[in-house]
XYZ file of C-alpha atoms in Angstrom:
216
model
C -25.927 8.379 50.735
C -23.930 5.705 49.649
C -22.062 6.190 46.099
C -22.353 4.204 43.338
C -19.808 1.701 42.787
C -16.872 2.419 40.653
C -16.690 1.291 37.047
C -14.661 -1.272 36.843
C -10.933 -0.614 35.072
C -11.327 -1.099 31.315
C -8.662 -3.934 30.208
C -6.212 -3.367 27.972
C -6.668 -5.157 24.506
C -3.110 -5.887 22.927
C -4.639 -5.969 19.675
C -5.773 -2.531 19.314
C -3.332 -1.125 20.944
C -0.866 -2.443 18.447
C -3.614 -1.414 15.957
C -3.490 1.788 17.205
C 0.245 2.307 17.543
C 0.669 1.169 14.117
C -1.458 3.942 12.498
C 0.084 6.531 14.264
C 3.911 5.101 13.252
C 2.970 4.637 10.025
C 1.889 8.588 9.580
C 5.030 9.722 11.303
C 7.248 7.612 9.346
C 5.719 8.617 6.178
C 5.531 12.346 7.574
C 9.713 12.124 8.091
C 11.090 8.831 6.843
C 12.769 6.200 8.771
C 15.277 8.143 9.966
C 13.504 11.339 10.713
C 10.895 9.750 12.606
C 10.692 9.658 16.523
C 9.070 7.242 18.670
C 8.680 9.504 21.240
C 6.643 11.421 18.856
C 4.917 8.661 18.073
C 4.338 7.924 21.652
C 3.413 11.694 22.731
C 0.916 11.343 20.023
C -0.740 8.186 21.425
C -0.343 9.512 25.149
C 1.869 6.664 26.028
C 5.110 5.981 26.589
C 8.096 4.700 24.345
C 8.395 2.077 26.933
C 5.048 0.615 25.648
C 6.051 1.002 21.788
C 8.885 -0.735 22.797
C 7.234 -3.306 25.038
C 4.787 -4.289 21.556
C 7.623 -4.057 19.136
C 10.891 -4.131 20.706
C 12.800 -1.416 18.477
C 12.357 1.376 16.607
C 13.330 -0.788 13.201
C 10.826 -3.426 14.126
C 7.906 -0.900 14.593
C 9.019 0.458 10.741
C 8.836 -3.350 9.598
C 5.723 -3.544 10.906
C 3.925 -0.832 9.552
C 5.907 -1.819 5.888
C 3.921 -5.224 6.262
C 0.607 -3.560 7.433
C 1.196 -1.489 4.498
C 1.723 -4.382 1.819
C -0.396 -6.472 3.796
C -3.787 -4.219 2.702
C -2.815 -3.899 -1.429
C -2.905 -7.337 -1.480
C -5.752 -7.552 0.384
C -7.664 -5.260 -1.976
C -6.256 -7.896 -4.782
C -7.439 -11.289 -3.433
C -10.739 -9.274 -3.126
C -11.092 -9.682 -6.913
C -12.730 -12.722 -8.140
C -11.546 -13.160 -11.485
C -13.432 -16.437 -12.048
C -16.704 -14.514 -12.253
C -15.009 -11.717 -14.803
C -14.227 -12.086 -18.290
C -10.176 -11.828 -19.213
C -10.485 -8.267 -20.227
C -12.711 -6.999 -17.419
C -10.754 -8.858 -14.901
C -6.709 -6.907 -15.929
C -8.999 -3.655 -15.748
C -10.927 -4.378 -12.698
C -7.199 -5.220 -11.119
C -5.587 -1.614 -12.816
C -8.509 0.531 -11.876
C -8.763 -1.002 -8.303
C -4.608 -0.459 -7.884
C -5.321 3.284 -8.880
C -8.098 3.597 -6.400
C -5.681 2.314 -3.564
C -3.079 4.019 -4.323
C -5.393 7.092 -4.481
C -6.727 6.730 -1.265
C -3.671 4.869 0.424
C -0.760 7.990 -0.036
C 1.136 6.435 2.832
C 2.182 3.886 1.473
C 3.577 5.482 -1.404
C 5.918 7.892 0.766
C 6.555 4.514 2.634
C 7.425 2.560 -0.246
C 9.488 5.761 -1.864
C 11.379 5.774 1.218
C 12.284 2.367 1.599
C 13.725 2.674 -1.787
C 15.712 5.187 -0.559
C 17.044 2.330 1.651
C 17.357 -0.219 -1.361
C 14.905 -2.590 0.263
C 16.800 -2.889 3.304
C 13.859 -3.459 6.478
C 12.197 -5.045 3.694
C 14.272 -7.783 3.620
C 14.373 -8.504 6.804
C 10.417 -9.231 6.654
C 9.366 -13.301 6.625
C 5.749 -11.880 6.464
C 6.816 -10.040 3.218
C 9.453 -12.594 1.828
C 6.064 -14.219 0.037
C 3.982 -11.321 0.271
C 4.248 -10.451 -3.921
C 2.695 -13.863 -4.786
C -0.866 -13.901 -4.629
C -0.691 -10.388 -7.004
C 1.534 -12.608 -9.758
C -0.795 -15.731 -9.333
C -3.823 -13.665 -10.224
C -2.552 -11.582 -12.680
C -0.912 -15.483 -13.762
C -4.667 -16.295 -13.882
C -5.818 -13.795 -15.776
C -3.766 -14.072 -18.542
C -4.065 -17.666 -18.724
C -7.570 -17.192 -19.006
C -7.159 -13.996 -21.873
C -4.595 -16.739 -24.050
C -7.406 -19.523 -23.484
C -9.995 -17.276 -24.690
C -8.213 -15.569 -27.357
C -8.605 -11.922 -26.036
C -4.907 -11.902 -25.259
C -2.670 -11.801 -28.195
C 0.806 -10.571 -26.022
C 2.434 -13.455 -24.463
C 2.548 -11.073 -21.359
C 4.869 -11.880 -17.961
C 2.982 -11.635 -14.852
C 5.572 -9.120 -13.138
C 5.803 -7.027 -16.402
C 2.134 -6.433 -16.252
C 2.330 -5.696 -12.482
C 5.197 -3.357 -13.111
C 2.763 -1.389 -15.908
C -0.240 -1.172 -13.858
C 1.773 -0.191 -10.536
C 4.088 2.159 -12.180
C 1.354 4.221 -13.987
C -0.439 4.512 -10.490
C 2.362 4.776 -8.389
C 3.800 7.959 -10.393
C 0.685 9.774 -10.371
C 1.085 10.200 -6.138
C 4.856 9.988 -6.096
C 5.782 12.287 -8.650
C 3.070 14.727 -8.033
C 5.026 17.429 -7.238
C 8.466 17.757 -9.331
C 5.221 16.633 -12.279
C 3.510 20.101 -11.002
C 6.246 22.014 -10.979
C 7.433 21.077 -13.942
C 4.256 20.565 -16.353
C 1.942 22.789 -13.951
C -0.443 20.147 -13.887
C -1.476 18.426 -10.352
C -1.745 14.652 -11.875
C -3.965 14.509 -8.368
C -6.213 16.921 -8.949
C -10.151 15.824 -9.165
C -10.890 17.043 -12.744
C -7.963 14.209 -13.696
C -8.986 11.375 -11.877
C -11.148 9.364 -13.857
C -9.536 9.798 -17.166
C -6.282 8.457 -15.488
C -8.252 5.845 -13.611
C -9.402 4.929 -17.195
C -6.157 5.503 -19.179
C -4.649 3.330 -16.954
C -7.027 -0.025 -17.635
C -6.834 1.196 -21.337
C -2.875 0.661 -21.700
C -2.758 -2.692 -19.739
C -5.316 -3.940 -21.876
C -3.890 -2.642 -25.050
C -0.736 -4.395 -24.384
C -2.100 -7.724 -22.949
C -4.496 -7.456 -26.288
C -1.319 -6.727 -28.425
C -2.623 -3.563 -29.889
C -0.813 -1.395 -32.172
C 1.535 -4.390 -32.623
């Protein structure tokens, strides 16, 4: 009998596979940090070698980069998804605080990945052209949005764009980061489900209250 003919030898895609080695670096390097991670963990984990890591991304500190722009790369993807043109001024600022506190939910990564980097005072970060402009879009549509609330008269607080995106991403950012020591401490788990959608609302509450000057 004569056998069937042999499948023919899937190609490699060099997008996934970077897809793929991404999402695995960016759990180890949030599991241990920069410096405790290991790309031949990361490559035992794929079942590859850290030839190929190396091959896609040349160094251990370029694979970190990477995943740090993936990582920034997708909250301001979730932003630009907001139209504020079709939202009135006070709807859009609490569409934009309630959406940061759903990614930040859902996204915990990133905030061990952003904690850490702090721990290296920005360093990787700055060596990032794909994050040198990466903070703009979020300021130009918060910038929007406020220009739209002072038009309209629903904003009373002459707000800066960064100080609002400092408010919104500090009250969200907290809640993972701080979950912990905040447990320990208060024995309340910020995280827990019986919390989330008071904070999800207590956080569009204060950035409206400010943009809206109340209690002023």
């Amino acid at each position: 009998m004569t056998s069937p003919p042999a499948a023919p030898e899937r190609q490699r895609d060099p997008d996934r596979t970077k897809a793929e080695i991404l999402e695995v670096a960016q759990q180890e390097f949030a599991r241990r940090g920069y410096a405790g991670a290991r790309v031949d963990e990361i490559a035992a984990r794929m079942r590859t070698t850290k030839r190929m890591i190396y091959y896609y991304f040349g160094s251990k500190e370029r694979l970190y980069v990477a995943v740090l722009e993936k990582a920034y790369a997708e909250v301001r993807e979730m932003e630009r998804a907001i139209e504020v043109e079709h939202l009135a001024p006070v709807e859009a600022i609490r569409t934009l605080a309630e959406l940061t506190f759903d990614h930040h939910d859902l996204h915990r990564e990133f905030i061990k990945l952003v904690t850490i980097e702090n721990i290296h005072q920005a360093e990787h970060i700055r060596k990032s052209q794909a994050l040198a402009n990466l903070g703009t879009p979020v300021l130009d549509l918060i910038s929007r949005i406020l220009d739209a609330g002072q038009q309209s008269g629903d904003f009373v607080t002459e707000a800066d764009a960064i100080d609002v995106h400092m408010l919104i991403s500090s009250f969200c950012f907290f809640r993972v980061a701080n979950q912990h020591t905040f447990g320990a401490l208060f024995g309340r788990d910020m995280t827990a489900p019986e919390h989330r959608a008071r904070l999800r609302a207590m956080v569009g509450d204060m950035v409206v209250a400010y943009v809206r000057g109340s209690g002023a």
